[in-house]
mmCIF file of C-alpha atoms in Angstrom:
data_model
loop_
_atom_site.group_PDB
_atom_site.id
_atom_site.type_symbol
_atom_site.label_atom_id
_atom_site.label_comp_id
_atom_site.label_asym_id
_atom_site.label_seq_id
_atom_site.Cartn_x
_atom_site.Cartn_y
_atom_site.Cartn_z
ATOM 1 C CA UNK A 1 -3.928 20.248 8.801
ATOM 2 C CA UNK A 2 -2.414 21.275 12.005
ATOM 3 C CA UNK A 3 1.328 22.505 11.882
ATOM 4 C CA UNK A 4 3.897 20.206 12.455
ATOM 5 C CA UNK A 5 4.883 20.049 15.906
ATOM 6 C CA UNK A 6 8.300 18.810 17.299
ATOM 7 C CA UNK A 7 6.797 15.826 19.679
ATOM 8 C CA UNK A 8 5.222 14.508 16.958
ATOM 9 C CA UNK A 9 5.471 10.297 16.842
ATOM 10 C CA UNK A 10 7.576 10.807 13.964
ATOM 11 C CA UNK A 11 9.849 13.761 14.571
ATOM 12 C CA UNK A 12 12.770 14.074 13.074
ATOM 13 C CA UNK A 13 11.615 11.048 10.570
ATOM 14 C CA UNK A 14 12.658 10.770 6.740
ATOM 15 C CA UNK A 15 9.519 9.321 4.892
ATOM 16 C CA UNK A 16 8.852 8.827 1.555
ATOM 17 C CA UNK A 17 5.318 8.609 0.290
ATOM 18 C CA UNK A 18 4.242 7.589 -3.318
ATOM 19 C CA UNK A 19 0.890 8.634 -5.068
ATOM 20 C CA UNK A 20 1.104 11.410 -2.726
ATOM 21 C CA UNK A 21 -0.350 13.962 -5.017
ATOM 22 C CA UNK A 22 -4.095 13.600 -4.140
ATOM 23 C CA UNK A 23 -6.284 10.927 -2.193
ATOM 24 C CA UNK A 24 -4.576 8.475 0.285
ATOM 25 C CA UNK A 25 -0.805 9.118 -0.382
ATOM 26 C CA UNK A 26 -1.965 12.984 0.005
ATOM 27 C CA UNK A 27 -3.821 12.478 3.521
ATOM 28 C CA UNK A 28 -0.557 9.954 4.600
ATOM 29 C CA UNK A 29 1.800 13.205 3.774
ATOM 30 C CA UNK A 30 0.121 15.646 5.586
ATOM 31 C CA UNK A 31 -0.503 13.730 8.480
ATOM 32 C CA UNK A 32 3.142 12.493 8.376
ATOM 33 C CA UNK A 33 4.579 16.146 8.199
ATOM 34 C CA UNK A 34 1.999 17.080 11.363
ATOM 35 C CA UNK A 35 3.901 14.156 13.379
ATOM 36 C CA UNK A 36 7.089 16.308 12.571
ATOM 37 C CA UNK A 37 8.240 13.953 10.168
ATOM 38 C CA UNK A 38 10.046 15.490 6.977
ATOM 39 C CA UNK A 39 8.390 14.230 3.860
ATOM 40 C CA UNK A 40 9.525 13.152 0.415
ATOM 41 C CA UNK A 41 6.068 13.613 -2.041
ATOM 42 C CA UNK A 42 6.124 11.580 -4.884
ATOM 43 C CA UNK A 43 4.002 11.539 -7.269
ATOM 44 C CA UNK A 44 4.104 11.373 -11.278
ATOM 45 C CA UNK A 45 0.930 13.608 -11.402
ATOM 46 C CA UNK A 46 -0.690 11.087 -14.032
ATOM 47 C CA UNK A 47 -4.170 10.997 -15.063
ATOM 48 C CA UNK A 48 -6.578 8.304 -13.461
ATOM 49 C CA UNK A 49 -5.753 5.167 -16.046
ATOM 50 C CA UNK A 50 -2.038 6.216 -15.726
ATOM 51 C CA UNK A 51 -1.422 8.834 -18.486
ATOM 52 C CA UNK A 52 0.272 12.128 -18.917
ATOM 53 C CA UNK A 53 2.352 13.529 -16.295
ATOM 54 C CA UNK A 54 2.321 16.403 -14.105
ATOM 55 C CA UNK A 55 4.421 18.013 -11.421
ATOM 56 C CA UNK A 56 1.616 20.126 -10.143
ATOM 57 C CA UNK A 57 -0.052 17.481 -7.539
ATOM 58 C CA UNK A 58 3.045 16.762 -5.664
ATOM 59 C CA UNK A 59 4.357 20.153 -5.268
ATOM 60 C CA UNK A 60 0.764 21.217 -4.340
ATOM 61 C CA UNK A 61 0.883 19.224 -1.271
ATOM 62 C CA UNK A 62 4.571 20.212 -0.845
ATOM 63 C CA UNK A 63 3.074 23.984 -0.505
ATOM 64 C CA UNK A 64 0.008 22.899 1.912
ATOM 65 C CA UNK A 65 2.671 21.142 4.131
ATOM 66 C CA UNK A 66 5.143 23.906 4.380
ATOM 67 C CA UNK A 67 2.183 26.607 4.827
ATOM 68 C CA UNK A 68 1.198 24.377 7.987
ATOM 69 C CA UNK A 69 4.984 24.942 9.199
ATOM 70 C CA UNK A 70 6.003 21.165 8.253
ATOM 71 C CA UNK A 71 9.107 20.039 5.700
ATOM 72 C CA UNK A 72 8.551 18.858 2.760
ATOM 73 C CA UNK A 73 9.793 18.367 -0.899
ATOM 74 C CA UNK A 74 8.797 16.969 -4.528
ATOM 75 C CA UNK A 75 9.982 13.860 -6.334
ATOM 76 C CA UNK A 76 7.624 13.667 -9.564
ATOM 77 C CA UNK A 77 9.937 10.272 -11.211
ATOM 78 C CA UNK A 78 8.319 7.344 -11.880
ATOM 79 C CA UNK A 79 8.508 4.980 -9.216
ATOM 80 C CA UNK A 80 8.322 1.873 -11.599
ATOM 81 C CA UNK A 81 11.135 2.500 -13.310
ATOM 82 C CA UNK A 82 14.968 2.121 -11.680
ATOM 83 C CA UNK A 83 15.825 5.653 -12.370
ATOM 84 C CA UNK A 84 12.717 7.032 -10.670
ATOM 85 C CA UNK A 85 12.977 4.542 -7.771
ATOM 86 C CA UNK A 86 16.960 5.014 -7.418
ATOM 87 C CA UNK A 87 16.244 9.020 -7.645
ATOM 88 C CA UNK A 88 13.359 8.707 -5.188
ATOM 89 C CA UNK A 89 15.411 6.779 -2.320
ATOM 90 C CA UNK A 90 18.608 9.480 -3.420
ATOM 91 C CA UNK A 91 16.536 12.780 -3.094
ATOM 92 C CA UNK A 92 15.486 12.108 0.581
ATOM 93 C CA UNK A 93 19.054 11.328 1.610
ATOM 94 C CA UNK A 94 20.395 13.829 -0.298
ATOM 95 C CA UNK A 95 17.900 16.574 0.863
ATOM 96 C CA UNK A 96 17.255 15.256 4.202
ATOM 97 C CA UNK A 97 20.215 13.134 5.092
ATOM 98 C CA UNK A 98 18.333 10.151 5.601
ATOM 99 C CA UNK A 99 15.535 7.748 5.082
ATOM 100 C CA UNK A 100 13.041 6.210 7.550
ATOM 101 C CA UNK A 101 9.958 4.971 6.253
ATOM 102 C CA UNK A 102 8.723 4.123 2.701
ATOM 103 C CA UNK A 103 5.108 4.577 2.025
ATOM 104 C CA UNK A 104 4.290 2.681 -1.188
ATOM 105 C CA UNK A 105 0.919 3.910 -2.166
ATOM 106 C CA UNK A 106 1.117 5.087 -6.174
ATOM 107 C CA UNK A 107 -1.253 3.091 -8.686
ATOM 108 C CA UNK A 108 -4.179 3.704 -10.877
ATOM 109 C CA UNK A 109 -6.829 1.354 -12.669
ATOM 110 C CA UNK A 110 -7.921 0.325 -16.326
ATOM 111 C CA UNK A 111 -11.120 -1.344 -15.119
ATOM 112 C CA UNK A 112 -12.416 -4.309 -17.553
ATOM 113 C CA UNK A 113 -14.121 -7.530 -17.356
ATOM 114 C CA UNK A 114 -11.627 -10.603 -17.938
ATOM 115 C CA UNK A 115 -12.921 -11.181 -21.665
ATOM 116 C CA UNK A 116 -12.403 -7.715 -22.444
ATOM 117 C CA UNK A 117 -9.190 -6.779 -20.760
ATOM 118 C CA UNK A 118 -6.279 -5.632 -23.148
ATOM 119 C CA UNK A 119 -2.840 -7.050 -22.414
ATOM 120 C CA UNK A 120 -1.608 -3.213 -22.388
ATOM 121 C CA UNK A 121 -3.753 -2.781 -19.827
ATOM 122 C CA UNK A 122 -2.631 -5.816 -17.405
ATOM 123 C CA UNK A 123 0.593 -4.818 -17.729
ATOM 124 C CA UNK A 124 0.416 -1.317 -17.066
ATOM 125 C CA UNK A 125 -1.737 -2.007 -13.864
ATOM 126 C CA UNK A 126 0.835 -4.511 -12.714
ATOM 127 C CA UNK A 127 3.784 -2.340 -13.397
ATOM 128 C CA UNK A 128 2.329 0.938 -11.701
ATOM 129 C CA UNK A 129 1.115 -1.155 -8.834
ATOM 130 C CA UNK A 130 3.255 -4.073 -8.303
ATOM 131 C CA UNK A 131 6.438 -2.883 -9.623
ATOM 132 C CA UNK A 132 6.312 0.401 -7.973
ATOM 133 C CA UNK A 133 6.308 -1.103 -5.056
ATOM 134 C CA UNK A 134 9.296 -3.312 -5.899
ATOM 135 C CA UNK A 135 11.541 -0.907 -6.748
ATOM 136 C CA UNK A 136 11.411 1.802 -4.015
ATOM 137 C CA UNK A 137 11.194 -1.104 -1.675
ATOM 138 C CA UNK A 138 14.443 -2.771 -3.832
ATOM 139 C CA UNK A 139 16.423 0.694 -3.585
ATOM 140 C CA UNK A 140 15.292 1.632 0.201
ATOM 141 C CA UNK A 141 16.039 -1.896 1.397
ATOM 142 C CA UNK A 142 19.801 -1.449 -0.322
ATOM 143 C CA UNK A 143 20.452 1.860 1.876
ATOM 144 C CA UNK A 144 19.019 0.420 4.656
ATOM 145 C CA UNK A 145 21.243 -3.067 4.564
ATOM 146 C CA UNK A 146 24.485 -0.927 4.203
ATOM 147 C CA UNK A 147 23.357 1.292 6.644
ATOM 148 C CA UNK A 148 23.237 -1.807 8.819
ATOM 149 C CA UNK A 149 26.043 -3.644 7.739
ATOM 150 C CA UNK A 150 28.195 -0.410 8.783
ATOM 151 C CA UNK A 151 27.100 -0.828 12.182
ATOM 152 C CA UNK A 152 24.468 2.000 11.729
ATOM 153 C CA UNK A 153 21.287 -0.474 12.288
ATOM 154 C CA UNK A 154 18.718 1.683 11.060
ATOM 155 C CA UNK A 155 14.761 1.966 12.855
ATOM 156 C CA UNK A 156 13.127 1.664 9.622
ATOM 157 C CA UNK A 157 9.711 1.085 8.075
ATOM 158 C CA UNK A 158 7.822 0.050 5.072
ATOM 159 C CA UNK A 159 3.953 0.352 4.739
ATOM 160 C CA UNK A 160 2.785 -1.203 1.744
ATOM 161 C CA UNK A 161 -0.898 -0.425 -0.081
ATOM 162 C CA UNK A 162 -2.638 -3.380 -0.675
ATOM 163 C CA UNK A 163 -6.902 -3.521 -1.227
ATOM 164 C CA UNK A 164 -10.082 -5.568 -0.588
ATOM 165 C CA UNK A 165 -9.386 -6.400 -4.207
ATOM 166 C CA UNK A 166 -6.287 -7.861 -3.408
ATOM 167 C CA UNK A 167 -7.773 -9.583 -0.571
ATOM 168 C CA UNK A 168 -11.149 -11.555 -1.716
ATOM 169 C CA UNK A 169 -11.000 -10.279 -5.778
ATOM 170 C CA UNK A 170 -13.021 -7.459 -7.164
ATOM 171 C CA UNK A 171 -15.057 -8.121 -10.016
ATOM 172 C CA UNK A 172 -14.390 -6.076 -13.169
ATOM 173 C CA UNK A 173 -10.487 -5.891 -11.865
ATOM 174 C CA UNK A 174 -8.654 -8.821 -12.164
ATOM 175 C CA UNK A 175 -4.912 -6.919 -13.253
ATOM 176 C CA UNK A 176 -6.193 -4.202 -10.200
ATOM 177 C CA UNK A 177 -7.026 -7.443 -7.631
ATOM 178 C CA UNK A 178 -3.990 -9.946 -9.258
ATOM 179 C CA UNK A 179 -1.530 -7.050 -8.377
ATOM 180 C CA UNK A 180 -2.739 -6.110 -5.030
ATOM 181 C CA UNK A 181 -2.554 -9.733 -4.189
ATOM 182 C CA UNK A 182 1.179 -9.891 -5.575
ATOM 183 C CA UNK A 183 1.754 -6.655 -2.882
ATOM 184 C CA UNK A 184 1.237 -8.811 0.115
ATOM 185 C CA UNK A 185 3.072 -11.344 -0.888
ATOM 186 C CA UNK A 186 6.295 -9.212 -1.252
ATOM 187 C CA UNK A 187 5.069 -7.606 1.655
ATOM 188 C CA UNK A 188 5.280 -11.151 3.730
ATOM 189 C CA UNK A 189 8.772 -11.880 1.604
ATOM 190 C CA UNK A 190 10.336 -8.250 2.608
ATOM 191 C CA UNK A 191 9.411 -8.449 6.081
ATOM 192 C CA UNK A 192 11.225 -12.109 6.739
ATOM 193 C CA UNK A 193 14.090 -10.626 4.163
ATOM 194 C CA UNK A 194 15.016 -7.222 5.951
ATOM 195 C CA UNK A 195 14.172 -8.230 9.265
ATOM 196 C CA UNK A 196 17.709 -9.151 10.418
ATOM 197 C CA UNK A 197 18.481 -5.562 9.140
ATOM 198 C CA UNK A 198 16.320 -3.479 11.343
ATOM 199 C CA UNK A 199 13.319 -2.952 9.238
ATOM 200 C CA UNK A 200 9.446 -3.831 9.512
ATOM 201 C CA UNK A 201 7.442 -4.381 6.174
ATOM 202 C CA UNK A 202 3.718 -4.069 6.771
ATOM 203 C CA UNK A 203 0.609 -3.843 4.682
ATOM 204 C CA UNK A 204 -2.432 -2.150 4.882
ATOM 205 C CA UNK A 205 -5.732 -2.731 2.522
ATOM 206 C CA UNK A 206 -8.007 0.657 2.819
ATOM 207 C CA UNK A 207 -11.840 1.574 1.840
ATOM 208 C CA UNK A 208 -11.594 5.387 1.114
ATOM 209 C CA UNK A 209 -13.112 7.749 -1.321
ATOM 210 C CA UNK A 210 -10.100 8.772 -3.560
ATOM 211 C CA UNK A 211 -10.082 8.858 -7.497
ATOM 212 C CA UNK A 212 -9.969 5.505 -7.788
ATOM 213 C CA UNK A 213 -12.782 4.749 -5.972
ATOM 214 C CA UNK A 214 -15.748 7.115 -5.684
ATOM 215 C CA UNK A 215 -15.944 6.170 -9.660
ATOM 216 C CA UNK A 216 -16.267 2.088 -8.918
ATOM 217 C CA UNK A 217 -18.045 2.496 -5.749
ATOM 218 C CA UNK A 218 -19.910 5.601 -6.744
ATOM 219 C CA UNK A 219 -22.727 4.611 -3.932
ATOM 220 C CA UNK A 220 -20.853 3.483 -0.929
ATOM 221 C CA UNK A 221 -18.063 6.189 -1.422
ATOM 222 C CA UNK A 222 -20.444 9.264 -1.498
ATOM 223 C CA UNK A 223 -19.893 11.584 0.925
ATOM 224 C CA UNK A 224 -22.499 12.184 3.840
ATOM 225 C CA UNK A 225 -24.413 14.849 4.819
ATOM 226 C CA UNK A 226 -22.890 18.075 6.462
ATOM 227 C CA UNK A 227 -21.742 17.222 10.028
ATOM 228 C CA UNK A 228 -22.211 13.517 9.776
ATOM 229 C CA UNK A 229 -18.801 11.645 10.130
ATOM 230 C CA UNK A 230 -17.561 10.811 6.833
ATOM 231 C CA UNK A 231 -16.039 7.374 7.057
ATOM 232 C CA UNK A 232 -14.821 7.193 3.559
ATOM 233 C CA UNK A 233 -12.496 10.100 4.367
ATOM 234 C CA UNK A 234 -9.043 9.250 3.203
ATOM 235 C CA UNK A 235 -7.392 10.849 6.635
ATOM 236 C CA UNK A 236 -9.112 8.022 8.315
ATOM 237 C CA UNK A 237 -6.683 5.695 7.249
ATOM 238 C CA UNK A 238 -3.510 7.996 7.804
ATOM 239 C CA UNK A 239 -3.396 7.908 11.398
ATOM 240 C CA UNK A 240 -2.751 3.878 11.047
ATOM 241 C CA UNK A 241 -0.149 4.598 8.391
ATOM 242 C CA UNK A 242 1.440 7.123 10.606
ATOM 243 C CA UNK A 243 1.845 4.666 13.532
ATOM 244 C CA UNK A 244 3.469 1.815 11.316
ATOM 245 C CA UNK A 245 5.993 4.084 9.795
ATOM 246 C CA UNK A 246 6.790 5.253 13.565
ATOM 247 C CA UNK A 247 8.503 3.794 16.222
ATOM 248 C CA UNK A 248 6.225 3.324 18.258
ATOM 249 C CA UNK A 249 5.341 0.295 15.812
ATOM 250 C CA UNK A 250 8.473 -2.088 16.985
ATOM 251 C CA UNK A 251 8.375 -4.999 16.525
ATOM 252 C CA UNK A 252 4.959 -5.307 13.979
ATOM 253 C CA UNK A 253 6.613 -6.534 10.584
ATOM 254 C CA UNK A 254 4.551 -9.196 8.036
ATOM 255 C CA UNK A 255 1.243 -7.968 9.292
ATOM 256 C CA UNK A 256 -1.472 -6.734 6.891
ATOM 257 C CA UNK A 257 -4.711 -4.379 8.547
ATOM 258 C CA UNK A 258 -7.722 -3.124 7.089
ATOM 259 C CA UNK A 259 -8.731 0.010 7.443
ATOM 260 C CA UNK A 260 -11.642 1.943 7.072
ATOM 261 C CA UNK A 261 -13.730 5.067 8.753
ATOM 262 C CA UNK A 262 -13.186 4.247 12.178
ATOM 263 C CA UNK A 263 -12.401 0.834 12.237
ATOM 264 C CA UNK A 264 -8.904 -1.180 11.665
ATOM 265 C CA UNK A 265 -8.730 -5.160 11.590
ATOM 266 C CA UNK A 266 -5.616 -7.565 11.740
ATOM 267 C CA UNK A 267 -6.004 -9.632 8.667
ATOM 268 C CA UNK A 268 -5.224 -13.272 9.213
ATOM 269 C CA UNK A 269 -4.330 -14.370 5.643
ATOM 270 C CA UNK A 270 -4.256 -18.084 4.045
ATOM 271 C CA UNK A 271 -4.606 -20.523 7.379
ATOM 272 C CA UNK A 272 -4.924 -24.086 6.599
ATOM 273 C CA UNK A 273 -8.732 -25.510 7.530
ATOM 274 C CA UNK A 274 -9.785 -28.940 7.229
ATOM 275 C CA UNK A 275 -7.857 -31.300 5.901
ATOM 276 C CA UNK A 276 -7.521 -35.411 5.146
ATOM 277 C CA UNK A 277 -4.122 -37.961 4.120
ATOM 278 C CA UNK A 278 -4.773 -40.824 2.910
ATOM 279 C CA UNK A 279 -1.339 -41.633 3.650
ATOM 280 C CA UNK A 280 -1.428 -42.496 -0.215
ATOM 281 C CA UNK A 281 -2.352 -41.865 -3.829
ATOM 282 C CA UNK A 282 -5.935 -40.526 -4.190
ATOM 283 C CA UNK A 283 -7.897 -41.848 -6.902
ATOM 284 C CA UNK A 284 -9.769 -38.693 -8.743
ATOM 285 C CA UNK A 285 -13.336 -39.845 -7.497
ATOM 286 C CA UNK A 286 -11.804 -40.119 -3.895
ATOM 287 C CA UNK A 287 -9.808 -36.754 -4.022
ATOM 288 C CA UNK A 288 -13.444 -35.487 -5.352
ATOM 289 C CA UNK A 289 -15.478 -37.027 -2.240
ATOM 290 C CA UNK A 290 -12.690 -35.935 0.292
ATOM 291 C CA UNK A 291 -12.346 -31.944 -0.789
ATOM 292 C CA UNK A 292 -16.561 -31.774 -1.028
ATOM 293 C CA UNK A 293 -16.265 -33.720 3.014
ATOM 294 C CA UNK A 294 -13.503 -31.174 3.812
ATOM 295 C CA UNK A 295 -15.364 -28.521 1.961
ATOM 296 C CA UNK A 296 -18.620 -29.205 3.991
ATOM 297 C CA UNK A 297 -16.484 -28.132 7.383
ATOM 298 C CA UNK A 298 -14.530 -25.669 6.179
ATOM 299 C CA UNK A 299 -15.370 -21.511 6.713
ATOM 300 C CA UNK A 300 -16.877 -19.976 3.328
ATOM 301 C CA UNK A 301 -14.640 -17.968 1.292
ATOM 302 C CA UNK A 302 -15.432 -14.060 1.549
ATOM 303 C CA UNK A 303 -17.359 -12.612 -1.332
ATOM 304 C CA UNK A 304 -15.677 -10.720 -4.264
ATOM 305 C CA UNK A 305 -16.333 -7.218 -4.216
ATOM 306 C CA UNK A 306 -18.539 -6.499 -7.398
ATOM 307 C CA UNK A 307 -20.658 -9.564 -6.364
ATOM 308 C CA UNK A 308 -21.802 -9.247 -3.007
#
């Protein structure tokens, strides 16, 4: 990490990263704080399927970003409850008199096939996922509409962490891939909510080699050989996340990009294809023949990761 530097895209910035302890909410941090931003790093320092807690990850970054000249500081609550949120949102303005941008990024998986999936499990992948994004987004969004309402119209950002799961489905994952779906739909919801208040809500869905991942996708996560460019590096990903939590970003809200190695993509979400109206009630045989015509012209869905 380079230090930060004053002319950095997001000098002077108040952003709040979750999961920021290791993998992608680690690489966002750092490369926030070298843009001059000052950072808020959350993270509950749990183990991979969500338990225990530790305050060792976050700080740990706290230290590399400070030793690089940057600002930075530790929130270790847990972003899917109220208090944790609520504290989150309150120790950036309370340490750094403000708040900017809102990375949503914490989550972990409890990996099972549909027959075999505990309801303990669904929920707790929902909650970390889902509702941790819901409630820093809730509690940011509040500060950010008063700030507004006040006459103080704020230049503010959300970045939200969706997946490929969330996307086309991932097989072995269905809480993992049913929450990340749920993310971009608040994500399309908070943009056309907090619009008329000065803030952009984007998404992004990354392929990186974190925790998560270099355990499901041991083979395509693996890290090549020495001086090879490593495109499952989670920095790759960072410099996107850097630019939507920036201003430079104005006036990109309710947009969701993949991103991987070197390459980013505008996702283009549920579009209507080919359709028929009968103009009255189908019969069931008829509604049959018309969605196998329509399904004869229309694109073929993408394949679910797991099955491809």
């Amino acid at each position: 990490m380079t230090a930060a530097v004053e002319s950095g895209i997001c000098a002077g910035r108040v952003v709040i990263v979750t999961g920021a302890g290791r993998g992608l909410g680690r690489a966002h941090a750092r490369a926030y704080a070298a843009e001059g931003a000052r950072v808020v790093v959350n993270d509950l320092g749990a183990a991979l399927d969500g338990s225990g807690a530790s305050g060792g990850p976050a700080q740990d970054v706290v230290d590399e970003i400070r030793a690089a000249g940057g600002e930075a500081v530790a929130h270790c609550g847990d972003v899917a409850t109220t208090a944790g949120a609520a504290s989150l949102v309150r120790t950036a303005l309370e340490t750094y008199g403000g708040l900017d941008t809102l990375v949503n990024n914490a989550g972990f998986l409890r990996d099972r096939m549909l027959v075999n999936l505990d309801e303990d499990d669904w929920d707790a992948v929902l909650r970390v996922h889902l509702k941790g994004h819901f409630l820093p987004l809730k509690h940011a969004a509040a500060h950010w509409r008063a700030a507004a309402k006040a006459g103080r119209a704020p230049h503010a950002c959300v970045v939200n962490t969706s997946s490929g799961a969330g996307l086309s489905g991932s097989v072995g994952q269905g809480n993992y891939s049913a929450a990340k779906a749920g993310i971009l739909g608040l994500t399309m919801v908070a943009a056309a909510e907090l619009a008329p208040y000065g803030v952009r809500v984007n998404a992004i869905a990354p392929a990186a080699r974190t925790r998560m991942t270099e355990r499901t996708f041991a083979d395509t996560m693996a890290a090549p050989q020495e001086g090879a460019f490593d495109a499952m590096a989670p920095e790759n990903v960072s410099p996107l996340v850097v630019w939507l939590g920036s201003t430079a970003s104005s006036g990109v809200t309710g947009r969701v990009f993949e991103a991987e190695g070197g390459r980013i993509t505008v996702m283009e979400g549920w579009r209507p294809g080919p359709s028929a109206d009968k103009a009255a009630r189908w019969s069931p045989a008829e509604a049959g023949g018309a969605a196998l015509e329509l399904l004869a012209r229309a694109e073929p869905p993408q394949p679910v990761y797991g099955a491809r």
